[in-house]
Structures are given as structure tokens and as C-alpha cells.
Short mmCIF file of C-alpha atoms in Angstrom, two decimals:
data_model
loop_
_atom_site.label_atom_id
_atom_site.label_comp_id
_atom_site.label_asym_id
_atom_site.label_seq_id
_atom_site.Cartn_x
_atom_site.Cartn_y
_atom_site.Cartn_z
CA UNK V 1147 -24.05 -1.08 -3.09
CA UNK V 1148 -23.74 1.88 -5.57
CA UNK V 1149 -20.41 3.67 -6.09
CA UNK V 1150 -19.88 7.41 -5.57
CA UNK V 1151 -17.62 9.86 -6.73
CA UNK V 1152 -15.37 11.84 -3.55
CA UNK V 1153 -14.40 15.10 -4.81
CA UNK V 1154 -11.92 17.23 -3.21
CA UNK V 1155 -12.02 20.92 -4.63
CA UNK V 1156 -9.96 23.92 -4.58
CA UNK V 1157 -12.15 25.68 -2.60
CA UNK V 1158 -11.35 23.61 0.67
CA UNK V 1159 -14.28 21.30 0.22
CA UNK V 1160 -15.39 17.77 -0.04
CA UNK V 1161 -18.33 16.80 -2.03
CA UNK V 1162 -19.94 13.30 -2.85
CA UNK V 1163 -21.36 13.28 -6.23
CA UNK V 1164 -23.73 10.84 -8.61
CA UNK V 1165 -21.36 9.21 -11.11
CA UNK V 1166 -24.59 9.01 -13.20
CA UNK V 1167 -25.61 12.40 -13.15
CA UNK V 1168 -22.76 14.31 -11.83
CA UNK V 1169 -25.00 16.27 -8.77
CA UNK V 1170 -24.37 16.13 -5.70
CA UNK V 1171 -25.85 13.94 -3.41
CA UNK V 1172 -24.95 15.99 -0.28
CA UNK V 1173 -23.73 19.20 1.00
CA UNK V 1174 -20.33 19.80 0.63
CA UNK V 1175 -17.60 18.69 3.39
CA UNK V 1176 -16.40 22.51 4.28
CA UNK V 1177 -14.07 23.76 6.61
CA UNK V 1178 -10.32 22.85 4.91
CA UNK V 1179 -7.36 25.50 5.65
CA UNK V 1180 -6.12 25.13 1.53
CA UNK V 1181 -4.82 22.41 -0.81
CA UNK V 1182 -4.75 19.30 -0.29
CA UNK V 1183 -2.53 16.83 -1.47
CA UNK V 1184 -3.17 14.55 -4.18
CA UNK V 1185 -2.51 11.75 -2.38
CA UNK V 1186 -3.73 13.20 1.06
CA UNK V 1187 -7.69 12.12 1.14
CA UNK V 1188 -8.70 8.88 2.42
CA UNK V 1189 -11.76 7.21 3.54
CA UNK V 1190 -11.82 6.31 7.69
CA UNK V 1191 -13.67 3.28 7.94
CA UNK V 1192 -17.39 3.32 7.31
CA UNK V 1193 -18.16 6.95 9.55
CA UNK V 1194 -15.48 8.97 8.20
CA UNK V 1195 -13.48 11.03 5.58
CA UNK V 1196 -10.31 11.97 6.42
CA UNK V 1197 -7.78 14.73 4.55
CA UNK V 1198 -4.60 16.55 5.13
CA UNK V 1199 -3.63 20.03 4.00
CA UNK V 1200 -0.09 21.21 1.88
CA UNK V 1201 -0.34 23.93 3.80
CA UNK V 1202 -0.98 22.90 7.95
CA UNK V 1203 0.07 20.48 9.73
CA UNK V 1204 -3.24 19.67 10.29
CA UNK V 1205 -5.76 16.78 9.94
CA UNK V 1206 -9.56 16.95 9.01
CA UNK V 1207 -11.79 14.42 10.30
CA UNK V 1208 -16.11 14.37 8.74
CA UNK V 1209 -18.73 11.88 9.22
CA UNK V 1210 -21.22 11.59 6.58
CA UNK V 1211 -24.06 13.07 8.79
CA UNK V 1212 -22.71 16.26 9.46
CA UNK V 1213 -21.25 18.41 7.01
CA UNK V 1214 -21.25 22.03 8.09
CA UNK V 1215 -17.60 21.57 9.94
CA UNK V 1216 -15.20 18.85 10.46
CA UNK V 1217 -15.89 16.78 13.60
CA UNK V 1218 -12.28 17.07 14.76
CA UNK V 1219 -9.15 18.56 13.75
CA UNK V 1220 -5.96 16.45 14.80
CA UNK V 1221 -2.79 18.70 14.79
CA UNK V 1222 0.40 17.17 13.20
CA UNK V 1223 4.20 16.79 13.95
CA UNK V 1224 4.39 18.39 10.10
CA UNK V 1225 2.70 18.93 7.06
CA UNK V 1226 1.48 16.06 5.79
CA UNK V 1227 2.02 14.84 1.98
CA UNK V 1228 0.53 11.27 1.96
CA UNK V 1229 -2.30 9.15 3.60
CA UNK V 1230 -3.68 6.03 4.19
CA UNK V 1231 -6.07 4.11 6.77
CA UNK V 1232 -6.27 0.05 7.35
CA UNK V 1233 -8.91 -1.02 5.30
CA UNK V 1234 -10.79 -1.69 9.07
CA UNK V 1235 -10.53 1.75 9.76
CA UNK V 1236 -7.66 1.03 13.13
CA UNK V 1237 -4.78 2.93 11.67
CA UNK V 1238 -3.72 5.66 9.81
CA UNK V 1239 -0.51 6.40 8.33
CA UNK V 1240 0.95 9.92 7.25
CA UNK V 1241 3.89 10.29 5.16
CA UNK V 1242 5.19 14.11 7.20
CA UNK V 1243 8.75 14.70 5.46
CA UNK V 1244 10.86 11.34 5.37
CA UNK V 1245 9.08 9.89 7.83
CA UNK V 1246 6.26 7.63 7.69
CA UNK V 1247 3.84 7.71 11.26
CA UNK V 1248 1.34 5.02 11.92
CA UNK V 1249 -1.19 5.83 14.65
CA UNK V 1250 -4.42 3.65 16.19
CA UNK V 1251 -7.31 5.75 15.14
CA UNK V 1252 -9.40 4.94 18.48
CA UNK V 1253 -7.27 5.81 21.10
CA UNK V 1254 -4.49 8.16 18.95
CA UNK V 1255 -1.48 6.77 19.92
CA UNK V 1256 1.67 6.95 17.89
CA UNK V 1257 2.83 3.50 17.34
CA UNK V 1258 5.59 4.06 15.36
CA UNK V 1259 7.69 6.55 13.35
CA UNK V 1260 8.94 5.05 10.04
CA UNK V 1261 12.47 6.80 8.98
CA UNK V 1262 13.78 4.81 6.06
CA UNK V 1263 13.04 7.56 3.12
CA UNK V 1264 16.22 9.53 2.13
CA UNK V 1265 13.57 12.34 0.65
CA UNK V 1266 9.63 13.08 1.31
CA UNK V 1267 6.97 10.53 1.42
CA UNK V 1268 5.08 11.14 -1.69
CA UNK V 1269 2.44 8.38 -1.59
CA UNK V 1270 1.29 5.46 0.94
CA UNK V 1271 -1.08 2.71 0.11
CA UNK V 1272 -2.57 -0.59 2.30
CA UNK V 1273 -2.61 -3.88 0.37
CA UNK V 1274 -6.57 -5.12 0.59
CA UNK V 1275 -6.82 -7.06 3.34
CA UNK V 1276 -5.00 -4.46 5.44
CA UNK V 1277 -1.67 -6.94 6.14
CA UNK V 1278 1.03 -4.84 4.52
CA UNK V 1279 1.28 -1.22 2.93
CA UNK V 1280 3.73 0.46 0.42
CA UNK V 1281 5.66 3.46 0.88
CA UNK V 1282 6.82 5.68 -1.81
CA UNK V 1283 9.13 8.77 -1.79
CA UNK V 1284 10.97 11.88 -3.85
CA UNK V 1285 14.03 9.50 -3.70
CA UNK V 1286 12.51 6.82 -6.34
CA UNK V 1287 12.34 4.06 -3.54
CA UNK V 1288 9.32 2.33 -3.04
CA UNK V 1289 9.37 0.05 0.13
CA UNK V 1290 6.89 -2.78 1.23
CA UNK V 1291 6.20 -2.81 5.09
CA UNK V 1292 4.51 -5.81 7.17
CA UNK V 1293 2.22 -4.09 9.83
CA UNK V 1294 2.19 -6.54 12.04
CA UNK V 1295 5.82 -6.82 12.26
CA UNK V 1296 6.24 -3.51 12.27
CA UNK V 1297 4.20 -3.24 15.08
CA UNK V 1298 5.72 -6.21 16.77
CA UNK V 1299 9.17 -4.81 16.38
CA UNK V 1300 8.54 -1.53 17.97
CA UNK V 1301 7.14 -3.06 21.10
CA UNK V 1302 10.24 -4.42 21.64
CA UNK V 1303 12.38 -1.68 21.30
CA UNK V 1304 14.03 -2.56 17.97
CA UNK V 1305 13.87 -0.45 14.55
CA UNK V 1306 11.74 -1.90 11.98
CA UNK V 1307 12.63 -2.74 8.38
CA UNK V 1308 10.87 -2.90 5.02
CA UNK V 1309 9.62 -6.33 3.77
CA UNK V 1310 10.74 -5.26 0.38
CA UNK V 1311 12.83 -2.86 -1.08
CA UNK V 1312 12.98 -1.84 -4.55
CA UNK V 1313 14.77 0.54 -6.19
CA UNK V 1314 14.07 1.08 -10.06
CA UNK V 1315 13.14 4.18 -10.51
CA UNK V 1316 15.32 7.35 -11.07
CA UNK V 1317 12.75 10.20 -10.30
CA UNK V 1318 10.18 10.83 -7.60
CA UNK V 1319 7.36 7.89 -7.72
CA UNK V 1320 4.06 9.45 -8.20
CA UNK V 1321 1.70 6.77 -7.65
CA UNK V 1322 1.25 2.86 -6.09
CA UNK V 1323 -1.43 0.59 -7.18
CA UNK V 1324 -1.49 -2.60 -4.72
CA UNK V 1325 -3.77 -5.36 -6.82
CA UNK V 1326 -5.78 -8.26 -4.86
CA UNK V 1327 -4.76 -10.79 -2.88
CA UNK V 1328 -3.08 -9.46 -0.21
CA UNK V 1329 0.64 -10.53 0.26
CA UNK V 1330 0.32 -12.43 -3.19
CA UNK V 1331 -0.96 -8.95 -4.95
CA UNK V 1332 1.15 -7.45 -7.53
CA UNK V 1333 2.55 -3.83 -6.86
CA UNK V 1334 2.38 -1.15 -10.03
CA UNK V 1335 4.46 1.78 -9.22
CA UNK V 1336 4.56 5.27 -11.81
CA UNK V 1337 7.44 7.73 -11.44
CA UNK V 1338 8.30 11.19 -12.76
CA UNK V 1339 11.11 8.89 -14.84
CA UNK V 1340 8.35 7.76 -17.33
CA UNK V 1341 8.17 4.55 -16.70
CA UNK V 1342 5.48 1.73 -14.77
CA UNK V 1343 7.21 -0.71 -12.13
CA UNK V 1344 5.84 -3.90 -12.25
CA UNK V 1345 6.33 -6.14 -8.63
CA UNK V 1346 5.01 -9.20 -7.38
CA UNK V 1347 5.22 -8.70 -3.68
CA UNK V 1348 4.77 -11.65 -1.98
CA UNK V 1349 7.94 -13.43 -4.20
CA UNK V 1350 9.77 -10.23 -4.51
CA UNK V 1351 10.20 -10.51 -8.07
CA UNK V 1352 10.66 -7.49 -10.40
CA UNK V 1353 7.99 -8.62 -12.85
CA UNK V 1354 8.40 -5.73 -16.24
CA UNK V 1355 8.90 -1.70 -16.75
CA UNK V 1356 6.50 -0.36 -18.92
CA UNK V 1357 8.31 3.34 -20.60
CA UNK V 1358 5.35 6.07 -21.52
CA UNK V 1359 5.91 8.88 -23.87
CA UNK V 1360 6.13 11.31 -20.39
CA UNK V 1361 6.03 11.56 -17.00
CA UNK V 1362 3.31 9.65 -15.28
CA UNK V 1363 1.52 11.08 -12.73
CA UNK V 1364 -1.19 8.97 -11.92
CA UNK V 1365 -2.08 4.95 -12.61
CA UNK V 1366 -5.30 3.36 -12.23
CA UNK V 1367 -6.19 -0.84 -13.36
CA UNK V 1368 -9.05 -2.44 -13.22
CA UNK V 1369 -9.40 -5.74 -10.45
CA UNK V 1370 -8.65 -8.14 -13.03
CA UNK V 1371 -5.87 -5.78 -13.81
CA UNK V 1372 -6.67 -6.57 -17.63
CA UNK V 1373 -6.52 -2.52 -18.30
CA UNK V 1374 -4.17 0.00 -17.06
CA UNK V 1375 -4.38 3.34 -17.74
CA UNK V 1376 -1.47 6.07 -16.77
CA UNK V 1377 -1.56 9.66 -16.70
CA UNK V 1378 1.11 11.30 -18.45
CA UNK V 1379 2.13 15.02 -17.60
CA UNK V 1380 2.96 15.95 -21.40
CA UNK V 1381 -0.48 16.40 -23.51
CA UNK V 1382 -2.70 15.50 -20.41
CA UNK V 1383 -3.70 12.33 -21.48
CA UNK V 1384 -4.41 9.47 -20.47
CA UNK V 1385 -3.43 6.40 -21.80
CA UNK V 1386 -4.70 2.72 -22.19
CA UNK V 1387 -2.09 -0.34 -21.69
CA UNK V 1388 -3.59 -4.08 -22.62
CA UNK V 1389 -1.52 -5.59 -20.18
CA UNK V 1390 -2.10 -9.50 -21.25
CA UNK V 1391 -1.51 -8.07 -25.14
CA UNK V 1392 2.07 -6.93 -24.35
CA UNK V 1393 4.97 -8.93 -25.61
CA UNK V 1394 8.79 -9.36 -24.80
CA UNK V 1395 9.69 -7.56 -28.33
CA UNK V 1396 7.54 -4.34 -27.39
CA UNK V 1397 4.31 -3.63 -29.30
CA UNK V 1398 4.30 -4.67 -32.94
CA UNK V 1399 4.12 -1.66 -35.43
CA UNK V 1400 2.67 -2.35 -39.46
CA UNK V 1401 4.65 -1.87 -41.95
CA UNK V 1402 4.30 1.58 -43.91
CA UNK V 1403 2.69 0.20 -47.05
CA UNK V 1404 0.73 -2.61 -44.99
CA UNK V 1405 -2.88 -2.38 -46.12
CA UNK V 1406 -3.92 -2.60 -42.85
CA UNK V 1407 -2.31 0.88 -41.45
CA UNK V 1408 -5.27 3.21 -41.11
CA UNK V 1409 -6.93 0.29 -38.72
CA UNK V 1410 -3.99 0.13 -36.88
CA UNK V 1411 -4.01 4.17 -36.40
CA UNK V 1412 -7.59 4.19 -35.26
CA UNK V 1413 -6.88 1.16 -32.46
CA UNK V 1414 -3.84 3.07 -31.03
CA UNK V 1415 -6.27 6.50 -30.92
CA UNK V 1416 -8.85 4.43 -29.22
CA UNK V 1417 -5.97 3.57 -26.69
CA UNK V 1418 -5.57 7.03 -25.52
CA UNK V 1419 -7.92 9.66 -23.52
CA UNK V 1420 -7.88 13.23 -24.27
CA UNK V 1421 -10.17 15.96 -23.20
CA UNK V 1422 -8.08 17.19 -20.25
CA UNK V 1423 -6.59 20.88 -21.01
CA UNK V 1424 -4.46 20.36 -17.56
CA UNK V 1425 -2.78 18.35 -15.29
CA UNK V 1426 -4.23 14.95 -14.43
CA UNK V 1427 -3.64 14.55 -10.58
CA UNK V 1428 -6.23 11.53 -9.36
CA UNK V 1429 -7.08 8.67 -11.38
CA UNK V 1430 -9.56 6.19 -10.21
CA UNK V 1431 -11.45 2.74 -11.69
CA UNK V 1432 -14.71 1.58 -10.65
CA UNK V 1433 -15.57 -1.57 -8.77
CA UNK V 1434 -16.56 -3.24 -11.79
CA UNK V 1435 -14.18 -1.79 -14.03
CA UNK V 1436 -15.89 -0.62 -16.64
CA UNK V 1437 -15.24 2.90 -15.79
CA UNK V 1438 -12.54 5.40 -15.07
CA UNK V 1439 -12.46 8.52 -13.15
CA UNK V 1440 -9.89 11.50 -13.56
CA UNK V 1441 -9.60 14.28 -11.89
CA UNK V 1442 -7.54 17.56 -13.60
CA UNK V 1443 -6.38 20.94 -12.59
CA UNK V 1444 -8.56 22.56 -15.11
CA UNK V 1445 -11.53 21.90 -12.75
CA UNK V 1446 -13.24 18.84 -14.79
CA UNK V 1447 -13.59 15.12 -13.44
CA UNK V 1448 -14.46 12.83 -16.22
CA UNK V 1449 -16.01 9.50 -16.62
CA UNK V 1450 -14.79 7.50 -19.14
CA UNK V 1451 -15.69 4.18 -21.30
CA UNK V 1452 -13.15 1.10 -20.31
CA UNK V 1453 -13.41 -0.41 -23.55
CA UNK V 1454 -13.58 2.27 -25.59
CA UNK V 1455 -11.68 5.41 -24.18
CA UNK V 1456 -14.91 7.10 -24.60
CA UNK V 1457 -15.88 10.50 -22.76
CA UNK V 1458 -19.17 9.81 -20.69
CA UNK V 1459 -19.57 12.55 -18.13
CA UNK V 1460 -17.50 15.81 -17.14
CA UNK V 1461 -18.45 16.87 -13.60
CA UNK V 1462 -17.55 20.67 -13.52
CA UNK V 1463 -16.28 22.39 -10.81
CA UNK V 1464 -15.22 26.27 -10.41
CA UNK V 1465 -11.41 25.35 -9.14
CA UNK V 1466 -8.84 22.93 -9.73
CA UNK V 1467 -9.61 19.28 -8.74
CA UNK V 1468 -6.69 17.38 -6.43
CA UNK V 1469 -8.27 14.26 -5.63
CA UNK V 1470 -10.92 12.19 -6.94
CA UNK V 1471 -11.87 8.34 -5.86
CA UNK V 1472 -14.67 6.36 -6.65
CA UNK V 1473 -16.50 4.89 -3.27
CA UNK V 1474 -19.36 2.82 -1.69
CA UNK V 1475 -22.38 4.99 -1.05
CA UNK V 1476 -21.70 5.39 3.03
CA UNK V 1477 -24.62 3.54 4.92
CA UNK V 1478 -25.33 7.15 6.69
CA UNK V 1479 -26.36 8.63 3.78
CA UNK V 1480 -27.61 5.47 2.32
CA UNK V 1481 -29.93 4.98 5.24
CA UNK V 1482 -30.12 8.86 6.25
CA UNK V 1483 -34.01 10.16 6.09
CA UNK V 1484 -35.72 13.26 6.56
CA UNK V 1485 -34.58 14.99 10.46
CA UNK V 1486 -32.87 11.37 10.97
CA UNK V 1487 -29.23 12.03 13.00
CA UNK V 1488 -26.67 9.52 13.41
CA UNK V 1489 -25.92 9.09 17.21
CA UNK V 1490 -22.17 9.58 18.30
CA UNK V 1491 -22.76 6.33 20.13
CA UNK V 1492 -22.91 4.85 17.26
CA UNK V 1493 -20.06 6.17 15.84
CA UNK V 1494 -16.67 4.59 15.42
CA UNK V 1495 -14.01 5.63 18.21
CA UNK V 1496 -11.62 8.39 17.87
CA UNK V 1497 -9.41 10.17 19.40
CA UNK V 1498 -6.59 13.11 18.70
CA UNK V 1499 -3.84 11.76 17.89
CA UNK V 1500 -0.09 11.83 19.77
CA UNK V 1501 2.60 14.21 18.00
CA UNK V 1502 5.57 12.16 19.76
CA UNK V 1503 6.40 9.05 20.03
CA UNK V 1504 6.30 7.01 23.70
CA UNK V 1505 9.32 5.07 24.73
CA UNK V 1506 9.19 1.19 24.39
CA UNK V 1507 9.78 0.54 27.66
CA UNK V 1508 7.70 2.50 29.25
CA UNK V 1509 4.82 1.28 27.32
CA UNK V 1510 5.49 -2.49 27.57
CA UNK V 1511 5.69 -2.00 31.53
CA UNK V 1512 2.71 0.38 31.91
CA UNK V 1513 -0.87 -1.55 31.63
CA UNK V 1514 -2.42 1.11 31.83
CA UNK V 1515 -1.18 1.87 28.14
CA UNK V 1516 -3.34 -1.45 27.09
CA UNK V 1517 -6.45 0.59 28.09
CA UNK V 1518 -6.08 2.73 24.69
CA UNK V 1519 -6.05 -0.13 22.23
CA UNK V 1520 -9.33 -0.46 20.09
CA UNK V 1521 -10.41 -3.47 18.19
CA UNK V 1522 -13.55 -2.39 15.99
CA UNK V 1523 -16.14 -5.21 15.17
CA UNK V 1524 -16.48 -4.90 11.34
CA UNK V 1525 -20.34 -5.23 10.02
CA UNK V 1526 -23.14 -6.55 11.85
CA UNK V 1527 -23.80 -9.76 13.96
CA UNK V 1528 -27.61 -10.37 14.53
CA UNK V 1529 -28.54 -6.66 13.59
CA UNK V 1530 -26.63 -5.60 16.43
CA UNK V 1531 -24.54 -2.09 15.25
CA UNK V 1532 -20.60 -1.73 14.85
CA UNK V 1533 -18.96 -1.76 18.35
CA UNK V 1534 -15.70 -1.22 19.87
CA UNK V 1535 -14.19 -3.51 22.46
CA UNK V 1536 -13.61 -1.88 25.73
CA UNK V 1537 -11.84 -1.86 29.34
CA UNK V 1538 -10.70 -5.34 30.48
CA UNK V 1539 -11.65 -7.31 26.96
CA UNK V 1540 -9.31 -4.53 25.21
CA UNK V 1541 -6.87 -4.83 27.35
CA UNK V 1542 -6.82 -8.91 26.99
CA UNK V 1543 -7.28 -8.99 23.74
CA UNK V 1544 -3.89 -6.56 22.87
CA UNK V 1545 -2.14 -8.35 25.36
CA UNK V 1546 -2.88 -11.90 23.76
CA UNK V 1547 -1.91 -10.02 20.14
CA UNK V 1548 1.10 -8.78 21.68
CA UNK V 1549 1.84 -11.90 23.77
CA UNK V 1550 1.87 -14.30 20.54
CA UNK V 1551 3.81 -11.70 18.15
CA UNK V 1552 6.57 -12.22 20.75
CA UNK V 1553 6.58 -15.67 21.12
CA UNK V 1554 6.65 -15.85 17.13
CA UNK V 1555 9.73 -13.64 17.47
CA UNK V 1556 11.45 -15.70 19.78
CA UNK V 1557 10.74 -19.23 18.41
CA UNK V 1558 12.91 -17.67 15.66
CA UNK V 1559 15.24 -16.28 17.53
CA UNK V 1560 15.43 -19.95 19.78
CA UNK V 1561 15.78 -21.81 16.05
CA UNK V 1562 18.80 -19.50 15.00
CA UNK V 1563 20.30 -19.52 18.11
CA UNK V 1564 20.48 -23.27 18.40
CA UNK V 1565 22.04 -23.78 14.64
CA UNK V 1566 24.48 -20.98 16.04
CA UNK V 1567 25.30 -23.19 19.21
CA UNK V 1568 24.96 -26.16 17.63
CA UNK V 1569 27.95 -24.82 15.09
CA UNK V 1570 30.32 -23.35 17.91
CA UNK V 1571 30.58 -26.02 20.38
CA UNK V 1572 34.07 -27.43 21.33
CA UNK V 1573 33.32 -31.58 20.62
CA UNK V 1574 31.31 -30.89 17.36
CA UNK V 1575 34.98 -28.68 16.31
CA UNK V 1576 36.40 -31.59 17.76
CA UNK V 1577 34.23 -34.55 15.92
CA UNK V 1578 34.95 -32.09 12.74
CA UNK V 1579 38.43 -32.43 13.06
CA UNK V 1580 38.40 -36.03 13.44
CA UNK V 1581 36.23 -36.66 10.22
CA UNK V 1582 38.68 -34.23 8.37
CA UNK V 1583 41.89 -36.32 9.28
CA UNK V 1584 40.03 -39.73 8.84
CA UNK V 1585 39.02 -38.40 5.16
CA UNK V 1586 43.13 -37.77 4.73
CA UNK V 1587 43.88 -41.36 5.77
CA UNK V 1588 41.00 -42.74 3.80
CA UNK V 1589 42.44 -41.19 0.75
CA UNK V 1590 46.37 -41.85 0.99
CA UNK V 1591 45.38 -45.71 1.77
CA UNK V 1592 42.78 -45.62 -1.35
CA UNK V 1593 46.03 -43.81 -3.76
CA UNK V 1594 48.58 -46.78 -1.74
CA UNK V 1595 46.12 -49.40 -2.97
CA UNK V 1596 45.99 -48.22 -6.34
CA UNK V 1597 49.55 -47.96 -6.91
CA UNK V 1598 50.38 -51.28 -5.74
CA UNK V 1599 47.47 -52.96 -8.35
CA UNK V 1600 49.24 -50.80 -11.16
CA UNK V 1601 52.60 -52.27 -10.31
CA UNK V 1602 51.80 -55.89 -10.33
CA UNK V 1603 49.51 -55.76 -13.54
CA UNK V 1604 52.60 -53.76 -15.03
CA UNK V 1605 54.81 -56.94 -13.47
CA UNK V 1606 52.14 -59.84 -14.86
CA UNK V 1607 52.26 -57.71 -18.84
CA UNK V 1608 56.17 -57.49 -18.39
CA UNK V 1609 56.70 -61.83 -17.91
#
């Protein structure tokens, strides 16, 4: 499937545009209330785009077939900063303040509130196979989150906790890359500090830092994550890091009467992309990662060689750009003809979502709550369109989710307990106390024994 370019413009629009060409391949998403965030746009599933506003506390929800107006605005508890959705298209998370809110996009409950920021969420991204997102924040902590057991943990009343926690940075973090692989991805964080975090996130291991010349405000790599390229504020550039080239004693400079300086000048300019005359707030890499997309506040989103750091297309707009992302053509416009309409019906479920959070309690003991969980169908099965489970099968099938997580929970709970019994019962102090004194005998008897042989070989030398 082709990739697109997702613009978001100053003027409160959303337009998809031709990363060949640069034209745009439908009318623009209208109807936004004012900036939006540079890490506030996200893609709902396969029906929808979804964005949040600097200004309102406000969600905007299109589908590809209609563009005149959003198809639903979801109030907020806040203004919202930072946004993500599941790679299925069930949840969406919103980084409003310190907090981090995770909602079901069908049936717009509130799950959970995350409050583990000391500052404001700044940026929120899902690993790939939807198991596990990252949080970042104005504090400089970055924080690694298992969904399911975040999920699991709020059923039952008790306050979730990061999967990882890492705290390197010393400035805002900007940006989070998540590579593939799920819980064995690595994590590449960028920070107002300067530098690039390196993680592996499954073995919580603090791989490298990588120091740039400025701040970074943006980080894109490619899926073999061969090429990175970070955005620094100073100069608006953009520049190229080899990552398998990099050794432990930093980059090796030539010597200044080395023969071989002037090629090593051109190979660190071809390392480096400039054309920008502001600041670079999006960067993006294509699927096949031979291109790069940024988008700048002077108003230009460029296209740009891999390999070379080449210039290959400016798409011009008349405002400052905030977000730009490259994405799969969506099948409604890749199947949309002449006075065709999508039906709602066939149209993923949503709902507005809640602004407070239900107790616990109340929602383990109500069933009724189990009516309002979705489970989406991804892709086809025997040309029969996406569908959402409903009624009784919903209901089952969140109770059987819910019924396992628990019994997870307390086969771990069952295992510690029993070590902790096993430890403070009376005849195991007892049997300890036994072996301890037996060891004391043991010993004297062994230190009696070999006195005695020292005396009589000292006797047998003596006569």
C-alpha cells in the first residue's frame, strides 16, 4: 500500500498529501479551534484521524470520507499536550498536565488516570504490537508502562506502576522513538539537554547517550534503525547519525595535515540536512526507509534522500507546520469512487469519552459496565468487513480477559505468599535452630580432634 503524507497546518486543518508530487489527494480536514500540539495528532485505527488542540480541552475526531467537519468532538478533563492510540485502534491515551488518561475508544470509558509525572506529559508513544507504551514529561523522566497490567491493576483497586523507569535526562524530553519487536524493541529518547537516550526495554538496560551540538527536538530512524536523524533547535538542521559506525572512543577526526581532510569534510556535510529557516517540530521516516519527512515552522515539509541528505520535495504551505507523519493510504480513500459514501455501519465504534474516572468497585460489581467493552476484529475474514463484538459475546469475552489477568495476579501473589509462610513458621525456626547448634557441636568436636592428632605426632617427634 502507498504511503501518504498527514499534514497538520496552522490554519486548523488536516490535509493528506502525495509524497510524490506534494498535492493533495483530498480536501482538507477543517474545523480545529487553533494549534495543535506537535505531538497531539494520531491516526484512530483504519476510519479515523484524531487531534488535540493547545488551546481547548477538546478532541477532534474525522473519518476519511467526510471532510467538511469533524465527526465528533470529545470534550476533555484539560488541555491536552500528547497523544497516542493502540495500534488496533481500542485505546487512546492523552497526556492532560501530569497525568496520563487511557480511555476504550468504543464505548469511552476512562480506564485509568496515570499520575506518576512530577511536570506535563510532553510526548506518549505505543510500542508496535500495542503491548506497552512510553511516557515522557517536562521533568526529563521517561517511563515504560505495561497496558495490560495497567489495566489489570486498576480493576482491582490498586495504583499502577511503570515497567521501567529511567531517568537520564536533565531537561524536558522532546521526543520517543519505540523500534520493533515489541517488549524486545529498543527505546530512543531526545531531550532539550542535547543528548539521545538509548534503552533496550525489554532487559532494562541503558544501552548509550548520543550528545548533539543543540537541543533536539525531534528524532526519526529508519526500521532497521541503521540511520537516525535528530532535529536540533540551533541552525534548524537536521542531522544524520550511522548508528552501527559509532565507536566507544567517539567519532574519529583526521589529522590536520592528513591528505585525506577535504573527503572527510564533504562526508560530515553529507551527514547533515539544511534547508529549514525555522524550527523543526515533526520528523518522520518512511516505511521503507529511504526517505525522511520534516515538518518546520517556516511553513515547508521536506522530503529528503536517506543516503544522501539530499532535498527531494518541499511541500509549501501558507502557515507554520506542527505535525507531519508519513501513513498508509486509508482504504476509504483508496477504495472511495465517484458519489461512493462510506456507511456509518461500517464504521469503527465510538463513543464520547468519560471526563472522570469510575470507582473500582463499583465497576467490578456492576455487569452492566461489561456491556461497554469493545473488541474490534482487525482486517477481513472471508471478505466479510471490520466488526465489533457486541452484547453477551462482549460481555464474555472482557469477563474471560479480566477473569485470567486476575488469576495471573494471584498465582503470584499464592507463590510469594507461600515462600513468606514457608519462612515464618514456628518448627522450620525451630528445625533452624537445631541445624545452627548441631553446626556448633560439629565444629568444636572437628577443632577437639585436631588438637589431640597434633599432640601425639608432637609426642611420637619428641621420643
Amino acid at each position: 500500500m502507498a504511503d501518504v503524507v498527514l499534514l497538520a497546518e496552522s490554519t486548523d486543518t488536516l490535509s493528506v498529501c502525495d509524497m510524490h508530487t506534494g498535492g493533495k489527494l483530498n480536501q482538507p480536514l477543517r474545523g480545529g479551534v487553533g494549534a495543535v500540539p506537535c505531538r497531539g495528532v494520531a491516526r484512530l485505527g483504519h476510519d479515523y484521524v484524531i487531534s488535540a488542540y493547545k488551546e481547548k480541552p477538546v478532541l477532534h475526531v474525522w473519518t476519511w470520507s467526510r471532510h467538511a467537519q469533524p465527526a465528533l468532538r470529545i470534550p476533555l478533563p484539560g488541555k491536552a499536550l500528547a497523544l497516542a492510540c493502540s495500534p488496533c485502534g481500542t485505546f487512546c491515551l492523552c497526556g492532560i498536565g501530569s497525568s496520563i488518561y487511557i480511555w476504550e475508544v468504543a464505548s469511552g470509558r476512562l480506564l485509568s488516570v496515570l499520575s506518576h509525572h512530577f511536570q506535563a506529559v510532553s510526548v506518549l508513544r505505543f510500542t508496535d504490537d500495542g503491548s506497552h507504551f512510553l511516557s515522557g514529561g517536562h521533568d526529563g523522566h521517561v517511563y515504560a508502562w505495561n497496558l495490560s497490567g495497567v489495566l489489570s491493576q486498576c480493576h482491582r483497586g490498586e495504583v499502577p506502576s511503570p515497567f521501567r523507569s529511567w531517568r537520564h535526562h536533565s531537561r524536558p524530553v522532546t521526543d520517543i522513538h519505540c523500534g520493533s519487536a515489541g517488549l524486545h524493541a529498543r527505546v530512543f529518547t531526545t531531550s532539550k539537554d542535547g543528548t539521545c537516550q538509548v534503552y533496550e526495554l525489554g532487559a532494562d538496560v541503558h544501552l548509550c547517550s548520543i550528545i548533539f551540538e543543540s537541543s533536539v527536538l525531534a528524532i526519526a530512524l529508519d526500521l532497521a534503525e541503521y540511520h537516525m536523524f535528530g532535529a536540533e533547535e540551533t541552525g534548524n538542521v537536521i542531522r544524520k547519525i550511522a548508528m552501527y559506525k559509532m565507536t566507544s572512543t567517539g567519532p574519529q577526526k583526521a589529522k590536520a595535515d592528513s591528505p585525506d581532510e577535504a573527503e572527510d569534510t564533504k562526508k560530515q556535510a553529507k551527514m547533515v540536512c539544511t534547508g529549514h529557516s525555522g524550527a523543526i517540530n515533526c520528523l518522520s521516516m518512511s516505511f521503507n526507509g529511504t526517505i525522511l519527512l520534516s515538518a518546520s515552522a517556516d511553513g515547508t515539509a521536506r522530503l529528503w534522500q536517506v543516503n544522501t541528505c539530499e532535498c527531494l520535495q518541499v511541500i509549501e504551505r501558507s502557515g507554520p507546520l506542527y505535525f507531519a507523519c508519513f501513513t498508509p493510504l486509508p482504504p476509504a480513500m483508496l477504495q472511495r469512487q465517484p458519489g461512493m459514501r462510506v456507511k456509518p455501519e461500517h464504521l469503527a465504534p465510538l463513543a464520547l469519552f468519560q471526563r472522570q474516572l469510575t470507582t473500582s468497585a463499583a465497576t467490578s460489581s456492576s455487569v452492566s459496565a461489561l456491556e461497554h467493552c469493545y473488541l474490534r476484529l482487525s482486517g477481513q475474514v472471508q471478505g466479510i468487513p471490520e466488526l465489533a463484538l457486541q452484547g453477551s459475546k462482549r460481555r464474555d469475552y472482557w469477563k474471560s480477559f479480566l477473569h485470567n489477568c486476575a488469576k495471573v495476579d494471584e498465582r503470584n501473589k499464592r507463590e510469594a505468599g507461600n515462600t513468606e509462610a514457608i519462612k515464618s513458621n514456628p518448627l522450620v525456626k525451630s528445625l533452624k535452630q537445631q541445624l545452627a547448634e548441631l553446626q556448633k557441636v560439629n565444629r568444636r568436636l572437628l577443632k577437639e580432634e585436631a588438637q589431640d592428632a597434633l599432640s601425639m605426632l608432637q609426642d611420637h617427634v619428641v621420643k
